[in-house]
Short mmCIF file of C-alpha atoms in Angstrom, two decimals:
data_model
loop_
_atom_site.label_atom_id
_atom_site.label_comp_id
_atom_site.label_asym_id
_atom_site.label_seq_id
_atom_site.Cartn_x
_atom_site.Cartn_y
_atom_site.Cartn_z
CA MET A 26 76.21 17.35 105.75
CA PRO A 27 79.13 16.88 108.22
CA SER A 28 78.54 19.45 110.95
CA GLU A 29 81.01 21.12 112.23
CA HIS A 30 82.57 19.93 115.25
CA PRO A 31 83.27 16.08 113.81
CA ALA A 32 85.30 18.21 111.13
CA SER A 33 86.96 20.81 113.57
CA ARG A 34 88.02 17.62 115.52
CA LYS A 35 89.89 16.32 112.30
CA LEU A 36 91.89 19.46 111.41
CA PRO A 37 95.51 18.57 112.30
CA PHE A 38 97.39 19.52 115.09
CA GLY A 39 99.87 21.98 113.45
CA PHE A 40 96.88 24.11 112.19
CA HIS A 41 95.36 24.55 115.57
CA LEU A 42 99.48 26.16 116.77
CA LEU A 43 99.40 27.89 113.98
CA LEU A 44 95.81 29.58 114.88
CA ALA A 45 96.75 29.91 118.61
CA GLY A 46 99.56 32.05 117.38
CA GLN A 47 97.65 34.06 114.95
CA SER A 48 95.01 34.79 117.59
CA VAL A 49 97.36 36.12 120.39
CA SER A 50 99.27 38.33 117.62
CA LEU A 51 95.30 39.57 116.62
CA MET A 52 95.24 40.04 120.19
CA GLY A 53 98.14 42.22 119.91
CA THR A 54 96.99 44.02 116.83
CA GLN A 55 93.74 45.85 118.46
CA VAL A 56 96.10 47.85 120.27
CA SER A 57 98.14 49.07 117.69
CA THR A 58 95.07 49.38 115.43
CA LEU A 59 93.18 51.64 117.97
CA ALA A 60 96.65 52.99 119.55
CA LEU A 61 97.67 54.43 116.13
CA PRO A 62 94.75 57.04 114.82
CA LEU A 63 94.78 58.02 118.29
CA THR A 64 98.17 59.01 118.23
CA ALA A 65 97.76 60.66 115.07
CA ILE A 66 94.32 62.13 116.16
CA ALA A 67 96.55 63.97 119.55
CA ALA A 68 99.67 64.48 117.08
CA SER A 69 97.25 66.41 114.03
CA GLY A 70 94.44 67.90 116.28
CA ALA A 71 92.08 65.72 114.94
CA ASN A 72 92.42 65.72 111.40
CA ALA A 73 90.71 63.03 109.09
CA PHE A 74 92.54 63.92 105.93
CA THR A 75 95.86 62.65 108.36
CA THR A 76 93.87 59.42 109.52
CA GLY A 77 93.11 58.50 105.79
CA MET A 78 96.47 58.99 104.81
CA LEU A 79 97.18 56.82 108.18
CA LEU A 80 95.18 54.29 106.92
CA ALA A 81 96.66 54.90 103.48
CA CYS A 82 100.56 53.85 104.50
CA ALA A 83 99.05 50.84 106.23
CA ARG A 84 97.08 49.06 102.75
CA LEU A 85 99.85 50.96 100.34
CA PRO A 86 102.52 48.17 100.87
CA TYR A 87 99.30 46.21 99.19
CA LEU A 88 99.54 47.30 95.97
CA LEU A 89 103.65 47.85 95.98
CA VAL A 90 104.85 44.95 97.01
CA GLY A 91 101.79 42.06 97.44
CA LEU A 92 102.26 40.32 93.88
CA PHE A 93 105.98 39.83 94.71
CA ALA A 94 105.56 38.34 98.30
CA GLY A 95 102.99 36.14 96.38
CA LEU A 96 106.17 34.68 94.56
CA LEU A 97 108.26 34.08 97.27
CA VAL A 98 105.44 32.78 99.24
CA ASP A 99 105.66 30.30 97.06
CA ARG A 100 109.12 29.35 96.79
CA ILE A 101 110.41 29.87 100.00
CA SER A 102 109.52 28.44 103.55
CA HIS A 103 106.10 29.29 104.95
CA ARG A 104 107.42 29.11 108.24
CA ARG A 105 111.50 30.97 107.98
CA LEU A 106 108.99 33.85 106.28
CA LEU A 107 106.20 34.53 108.87
CA MET A 108 108.64 34.58 111.21
CA THR A 109 110.65 37.15 109.64
CA ALA A 110 107.53 39.57 108.90
CA ASN A 111 106.82 39.45 112.68
CA PHE A 112 109.73 40.15 113.22
CA VAL A 113 110.68 42.83 111.33
CA MET A 114 107.22 44.78 112.83
CA ALA A 115 107.86 43.75 116.39
CA LEU A 116 110.66 45.99 116.10
CA VAL A 117 109.19 48.59 113.97
CA PHE A 118 105.89 48.98 116.53
CA ILE A 119 108.59 49.25 119.50
CA THR A 120 110.68 52.43 117.91
CA ILE A 121 106.93 53.80 118.55
CA PRO A 122 107.04 53.80 122.70
CA LEU A 123 111.02 55.03 122.20
CA ILE A 124 110.34 58.38 120.51
CA ALA A 125 107.71 58.69 122.76
CA LEU A 126 109.86 58.42 125.58
CA SER A 127 112.59 59.79 124.95
CA SER A 128 111.22 62.96 122.96
CA GLY A 129 107.85 63.42 124.47
CA HIS A 130 106.08 63.73 121.24
CA ILE A 131 105.77 61.96 117.60
CA ARG A 132 105.26 63.56 114.89
CA VAL A 133 102.44 62.22 112.05
CA GLU A 134 105.09 61.78 109.63
CA GLN A 135 107.08 58.79 111.79
CA LEU A 136 103.33 57.13 112.15
CA TYR A 137 103.73 57.23 108.16
CA ALA A 138 106.43 55.08 108.19
CA VAL A 139 105.74 53.18 110.50
CA ALA A 140 102.15 52.65 109.03
CA LEU A 141 104.24 51.62 105.80
CA LEU A 142 106.82 49.68 107.60
CA THR A 143 104.57 47.20 109.33
CA GLY A 144 102.07 47.26 106.47
CA THR A 145 104.99 45.76 103.86
CA ALA A 146 105.82 43.12 106.98
CA LEU A 147 101.85 42.47 107.28
CA VAL A 148 101.87 41.78 103.60
CA VAL A 149 103.88 39.11 103.97
CA ALA A 150 102.89 37.05 106.84
CA ASP A 151 98.58 37.86 105.53
CA ILE A 152 99.58 35.80 102.62
CA THR A 153 102.21 33.86 104.02
CA PHE A 154 99.56 32.61 107.03
CA LEU A 155 96.40 32.36 104.20
CA SER A 156 98.82 29.54 101.77
CA TRP A 157 100.34 27.88 105.10
CA VAL A 158 96.74 26.68 106.20
CA PRO A 159 96.09 25.06 102.81
CA ALA A 160 99.46 23.18 103.07
CA LEU A 161 98.42 21.99 106.40
CA VAL A 162 94.82 21.10 106.22
CA GLN A 163 93.12 18.41 102.68
CA PRO A 164 90.62 20.15 100.68
CA SER A 165 87.74 18.43 102.22
CA LEU A 166 88.33 20.47 105.49
CA ARG A 167 88.82 23.89 104.28
CA THR A 168 85.39 25.67 104.56
CA ALA A 169 85.88 24.29 108.24
CA ALA A 170 88.88 25.53 108.93
CA GLN A 171 88.15 28.64 107.59
CA ASN A 172 84.99 28.56 110.32
CA ARG A 173 87.76 27.79 113.18
CA ILE A 174 89.76 30.73 111.99
CA GLU A 175 87.15 32.90 111.56
CA LEU A 176 84.99 32.21 115.19
CA ALA A 177 89.30 32.04 116.49
CA GLN A 178 90.07 35.24 115.61
CA SER A 179 86.68 37.04 116.45
CA VAL A 180 86.92 35.19 119.91
CA ALA A 181 90.87 36.96 119.45
CA VAL A 182 89.07 40.65 118.67
CA VAL A 183 85.90 40.38 121.57
CA MET A 184 88.82 40.00 123.86
CA GLY A 185 91.43 42.18 122.24
CA LEU A 186 89.57 45.57 122.08
CA PRO A 187 88.66 46.16 125.74
CA MET A 188 91.89 45.43 126.37
CA ALA A 189 93.10 47.69 124.31
CA GLY A 190 90.81 50.04 125.59
CA TRP A 191 92.06 49.83 128.83
CA LEU A 192 95.73 49.70 127.87
CA ILE A 193 95.68 53.44 126.37
CA GLY A 194 93.78 54.58 129.06
CA ALA A 195 96.61 53.28 131.79
CA LEU A 196 99.60 53.55 129.71
CA THR A 197 98.91 56.19 126.98
CA ALA A 198 98.19 55.13 123.01
CA PRO A 199 101.89 55.55 122.02
CA ILE A 200 102.88 52.91 125.07
CA ALA A 201 100.67 50.69 124.78
CA ILE A 202 101.71 49.49 121.22
CA LEU A 203 104.57 47.53 122.88
CA THR A 204 101.95 45.08 123.41
CA ASP A 205 101.81 44.46 119.95
CA ALA A 206 105.27 44.05 119.41
CA LEU A 207 105.12 41.40 122.23
CA SER A 208 102.02 39.65 120.63
CA LEU A 209 104.44 38.94 117.32
CA LEU A 210 107.39 37.88 119.82
CA ILE A 211 105.02 35.12 121.20
CA MET A 212 103.50 34.27 117.83
CA THR A 213 107.27 33.71 116.26
CA VAL A 214 107.81 31.06 119.25
CA LEU A 215 104.93 29.48 118.06
CA LEU A 216 106.03 28.99 114.88
CA LEU A 217 109.04 26.96 115.21
CA PHE A 218 106.15 24.06 116.63
CA VAL A 219 104.07 24.09 113.30
CA PRO A 220 105.20 21.75 110.74
CA ALA A 221 107.05 23.53 108.15
CA ARG A 222 105.78 22.65 104.01
CA SER A 223 107.60 19.99 102.14
CA THR A 224 110.29 21.11 100.04
CA SER A 225 108.86 18.78 97.94
CA ALA A 226 105.96 21.84 97.06
CA LEU A 227 108.46 25.21 96.96
CA VAL A 228 108.86 26.25 93.27
CA PRO A 229 112.79 26.16 92.99
CA LEU A 230 114.10 29.91 92.23
CA ALA A 231 114.21 29.96 88.65
CA PRO A 232 117.26 32.00 87.56
CA THR A 233 116.00 35.66 86.26
CA GLU A 234 119.34 36.46 84.45
CA GLY A 235 118.87 40.21 85.66
CA LEU A 236 115.38 40.26 83.23
CA PRO A 237 113.03 41.93 85.65
CA PRO A 238 110.13 40.97 83.33
CA HIS A 239 110.74 37.36 84.13
CA TRP A 240 109.88 37.79 87.93
CA TRP A 241 107.03 40.11 87.03
CA THR A 242 105.82 37.13 83.84
CA GLU A 243 105.73 34.14 86.76
CA ALA A 244 103.95 36.72 89.72
CA LEU A 245 101.29 38.09 87.09
CA GLU A 246 100.47 33.98 86.81
CA GLY A 247 98.09 34.34 89.68
CA ALA A 248 96.81 37.55 88.59
CA ARG A 249 95.70 35.92 85.54
CA PHE A 250 94.35 32.61 87.02
CA VAL A 251 91.21 34.73 89.51
CA MET A 252 90.50 36.92 85.95
CA HIS A 253 90.12 33.67 84.65
CA THR A 254 87.87 31.74 87.07
CA PRO A 255 84.06 33.15 86.92
CA LEU A 256 83.59 31.85 89.92
CA LEU A 257 86.62 33.61 92.11
CA ARG A 258 86.79 36.56 89.74
CA ALA A 259 82.88 37.14 90.84
CA ALA A 260 83.93 37.06 94.53
CA THR A 261 87.29 38.89 94.59
CA LEU A 262 85.61 41.69 92.74
CA ALA A 263 83.05 42.23 95.22
CA THR A 264 85.51 41.81 98.07
CA VAL A 265 87.78 44.43 96.32
CA THR A 266 84.14 46.49 96.63
CA ILE A 267 83.37 46.55 99.98
CA VAL A 268 86.77 46.57 101.48
CA PHE A 269 87.55 49.86 99.42
CA PHE A 270 84.46 51.80 100.90
CA GLN A 271 84.87 50.20 103.94
CA SER A 272 88.02 51.89 104.12
CA ALA A 273 86.77 55.12 103.32
CA TYR A 274 84.37 54.53 105.87
CA ALA A 275 86.93 53.03 108.16
CA ALA A 276 89.40 56.48 107.62
CA VAL A 277 87.26 58.56 109.69
CA PHE A 278 85.23 56.20 112.20
CA ILE A 279 87.45 56.89 114.76
CA LEU A 280 87.96 60.31 114.50
CA HIS A 281 84.25 60.78 114.51
CA LEU A 282 83.38 58.31 117.58
CA SER A 283 86.38 60.73 119.19
CA THR A 284 84.91 64.35 117.86
CA GLN A 285 81.20 63.73 117.01
CA LEU A 286 79.96 61.46 119.92
CA HIS A 287 83.08 62.36 122.35
CA MET A 288 84.47 58.95 123.38
CA ASN A 289 87.74 58.31 125.01
CA ALA A 290 89.67 55.15 124.38
CA THR A 291 87.83 52.99 126.65
CA GLU A 292 84.65 53.09 125.68
CA ILE A 293 86.36 53.47 121.87
CA GLY A 294 87.92 50.09 122.74
CA LEU A 295 84.60 48.68 124.09
CA VAL A 296 82.25 50.00 121.46
CA THR A 297 84.54 48.66 118.63
CA SER A 298 84.52 45.34 120.60
CA MET A 299 80.94 44.43 119.29
CA ALA A 300 82.11 44.26 115.95
CA ALA A 301 83.91 41.31 117.48
CA ILE A 302 80.61 39.69 119.12
CA GLY A 303 78.75 40.27 115.32
CA SER A 304 81.73 38.02 113.31
CA LEU A 305 81.64 35.36 116.44
CA CYS A 306 78.02 35.39 115.40
CA GLY A 307 78.35 35.35 111.43
CA ALA A 308 80.73 32.58 112.27
CA VAL A 309 78.99 30.38 114.18
CA LEU A 310 75.49 30.86 111.41
CA ALA A 311 77.88 31.39 108.13
CA ARG A 312 77.26 27.50 107.35
CA PRO A 313 73.60 26.70 108.45
CA ILE A 314 72.56 30.01 106.34
CA ALA A 315 74.50 28.56 103.36
CA GLN A 316 72.99 25.12 103.82
CA ARG A 317 69.54 27.15 103.46
CA LEU A 318 70.11 29.66 100.98
CA GLY A 319 73.05 28.35 98.76
CA VAL A 320 76.17 29.52 99.10
CA GLY A 321 76.20 32.78 96.37
CA ARG A 322 72.98 33.42 98.08
CA THR A 323 74.27 33.71 101.08
CA LEU A 324 77.59 35.96 99.20
CA ALA A 325 75.14 38.83 98.21
CA LEU A 326 72.67 38.68 101.52
CA ALA A 327 76.08 38.94 104.18
CA LEU A 328 77.41 41.82 102.44
CA THR A 329 73.86 43.83 102.54
CA VAL A 330 73.60 42.80 105.96
CA SER A 331 77.21 44.63 106.05
CA ALA A 332 76.51 47.46 104.58
CA ALA A 333 73.08 48.04 106.46
CA GLY A 334 74.30 47.78 109.79
CA ALA A 335 76.78 50.42 108.67
CA LEU A 336 74.54 53.10 107.62
CA LEU A 337 73.33 52.94 111.55
CA CYS A 338 76.41 54.41 112.83
CA PRO A 339 75.79 58.02 110.93
CA LEU A 340 71.85 57.95 111.12
CA PHE A 341 71.13 57.21 114.67
CA PRO A 342 74.62 58.63 116.56
CA SER A 343 74.80 57.21 120.66
CA ARG A 344 76.82 54.66 121.82
CA MET A 345 73.97 52.01 121.68
CA MET A 346 73.52 52.81 118.07
CA THR A 347 76.96 52.60 117.32
CA ALA A 348 77.90 48.98 119.01
CA LEU A 349 75.22 47.69 117.14
CA SER A 350 76.18 48.78 113.58
CA GLN A 351 79.11 46.90 114.07
CA CYS A 352 78.26 43.88 115.71
CA THR A 353 76.05 44.15 112.12
CA LEU A 354 78.44 45.07 110.20
CA TRP A 355 81.01 42.58 110.96
CA LEU A 356 78.68 39.66 111.34
CA GLY A 357 77.53 40.60 107.68
CA MET A 358 81.49 40.89 106.92
CA GLN A 359 81.92 37.25 108.77
CA VAL A 360 79.71 35.06 106.79
CA TYR A 361 81.02 36.33 104.03
CA ASN A 362 84.10 35.98 104.78
CA VAL A 363 83.75 32.08 105.49
CA HIS A 364 82.36 31.11 102.49
CA GLN A 365 84.84 33.12 99.60
CA VAL A 366 88.55 32.63 101.58
CA PRO A 367 87.83 28.67 100.41
CA ILE A 368 87.16 29.33 97.19
CA ARG A 369 90.45 30.47 96.22
CA SER A 370 92.37 27.39 97.97
CA VAL A 371 89.64 24.61 96.66
CA LEU A 372 89.89 26.30 92.96
CA ALA A 373 93.44 27.02 92.33
CA PRO A 374 96.60 24.10 92.55
CA GLU A 375 98.86 24.07 94.67
CA HIS A 376 101.38 25.39 93.71
CA LEU A 377 100.01 28.82 93.18
CA HIS A 378 98.58 28.96 95.80
CA GLY A 379 101.10 32.13 97.13
CA ARG A 380 100.47 34.23 94.12
CA VAL A 381 96.71 33.65 94.12
CA ASN A 382 96.46 34.71 97.61
CA ALA A 383 98.62 37.79 96.54
CA SER A 384 96.86 38.53 93.42
CA ILE A 385 93.75 38.68 95.41
CA ARG A 386 95.27 40.36 98.78
CA THR A 387 96.94 43.30 95.86
CA LEU A 388 93.51 43.76 94.15
CA VAL A 389 91.82 43.96 97.24
CA TRP A 390 93.59 45.95 98.87
CA GLY A 391 96.29 47.85 96.95
CA LEU A 392 92.61 49.84 96.47
CA ALA A 393 91.92 50.16 99.87
CA PRO A 394 93.97 53.43 100.77
CA LEU A 395 92.41 55.36 97.63
CA GLY A 396 89.46 54.76 99.41
CA ALA A 397 90.71 55.67 102.95
CA VAL A 398 92.60 59.13 101.04
CA LEU A 399 89.14 59.55 100.12
CA GLY A 400 87.04 58.81 103.45
CA GLY A 401 89.33 61.09 104.88
CA ILE A 402 89.25 63.90 101.83
CA SER A 403 85.46 63.72 102.24
CA GLY A 404 85.50 63.94 106.13
CA ASN A 405 87.41 67.37 105.78
CA ALA A 406 85.25 68.56 103.44
CA LEU A 407 81.68 67.03 103.92
CA GLY A 408 82.10 66.16 107.53
CA THR A 409 82.58 62.47 109.26
CA SER A 410 78.50 61.89 109.69
CA ALA A 411 78.33 62.37 105.77
CA THR A 412 80.73 60.41 104.80
CA LEU A 413 80.15 57.76 106.87
CA ALA A 414 76.55 57.87 105.45
CA ILE A 415 77.64 57.93 101.66
CA ALA A 416 80.44 54.83 102.42
CA ALA A 417 77.98 52.01 103.54
CA CYS A 418 75.34 53.09 101.18
CA LEU A 419 78.35 52.44 98.05
CA MET A 420 79.49 49.48 100.55
CA ALA A 421 75.87 47.73 99.53
CA SER A 422 76.92 47.94 95.63
CA ALA A 423 79.44 45.16 95.88
CA SER A 424 76.62 42.44 96.45
CA LEU A 425 75.85 43.49 92.78
CA TRP A 426 78.73 41.40 91.44
CA VAL A 427 77.96 38.25 93.12
CA ILE A 428 74.20 38.52 91.82
CA ALA A 429 75.46 39.30 88.27
CA SER A 430 78.22 36.21 88.05
CA PRO A 431 78.05 32.03 88.19
CA LEU A 432 78.91 32.27 91.89
CA TRP A 433 74.95 33.92 92.29
CA ALA A 434 73.90 30.20 91.19
CA VAL A 435 76.70 27.86 93.40
CA ARG A 436 75.20 26.09 96.72
CA THR A 437 77.13 24.12 98.01
CA PRO A 438 80.38 25.07 100.69
CA TYR A 439 82.14 22.11 99.32
CA LEU A 440 83.11 23.52 95.94
CA THR A 441 84.25 21.17 93.92
CA LEU A 442 86.93 21.15 91.31
CA HIS A 443 85.58 20.88 88.04
CA GLY A 444 84.43 23.70 86.32
CA ARG A 445 87.63 25.77 87.46
CA ARG A 446 87.70 27.10 84.27
CA GLN A 447 84.54 27.68 82.35
#
């Protein structure tokens, strides 16, 4: 099997430019990811339900607009959609420091609105990025491309989280969010130089005659493809399960670090940056592990390792064990993502990439708000430690979808189109 390095060198320049923009944006994202919940904790007096609701508002747009976003991605220029989404997110993020400077106080409801609006734009950006990559990269190089994406994202997070903690400590959380807005604008400029998809690859806009069901029929075509493709269905259900319970976990995680382990923003940034170290290791190890165990067994093992890592934090409440917990959790998730994401781009026909990605994102992240709300409720009722432990144990159940499906028997990381529908 070819090594990673030759394959990566064959990846087109447009892909590397797109990834560079995505990496810059992801560094900025670490600031808002840390700053928004810390701002909410300060505004609400350390309430677990508030942090859960904030995460739910950020994830809810996947359920509300995910399928429609997929339809847009298959019909409109990738560049235009991603640039518009980035610009909208930047504008909304800028409102937080403006409010903080003008009034000196930010209400929780304002943070909910910011999370909902930026979450909506993020749905479009996320699905567009996922669909733009296979449009730039030939099928035989897509696993290598995904590996390169995971590596670049890990490096961005390694650099971004400590930077986020330092900026929040130096500028306060609301002001530091300006960094995310700036990173989005930088990415938008870089996108101007990425090759656009050929107009021949776009699905022509069909007249709706004012009938919404026509749009839903087309939008749901991606979901039907996912559910009728056994390998894709198993991977999607496993991802739904792990993300649902990880959302419950994430809803109280930063609150747990702040109130139970008494960490400040800089310490939280440093400890959580270990997640990126784990992700980086996972991206490097993903292909060698799959070559030895096969893709199916690697996916199941990665999900189990991720859940075990999550459990370390509540069982051993210390800074060192929390750092190890984050490293192990995201090592497993990265190995999983390197192999599950290319499955959809290889099995799905090109004209359905947007709708297939949207359907999966809608299923996965559309249910995440419920997980986040349940995590917040549980945090208030049972405490953050118990909530983290329960969520971590339930995360392990995701591997059962892989074990009980044809995906378990898949060995090669280079899936072929044979047996698309079994």
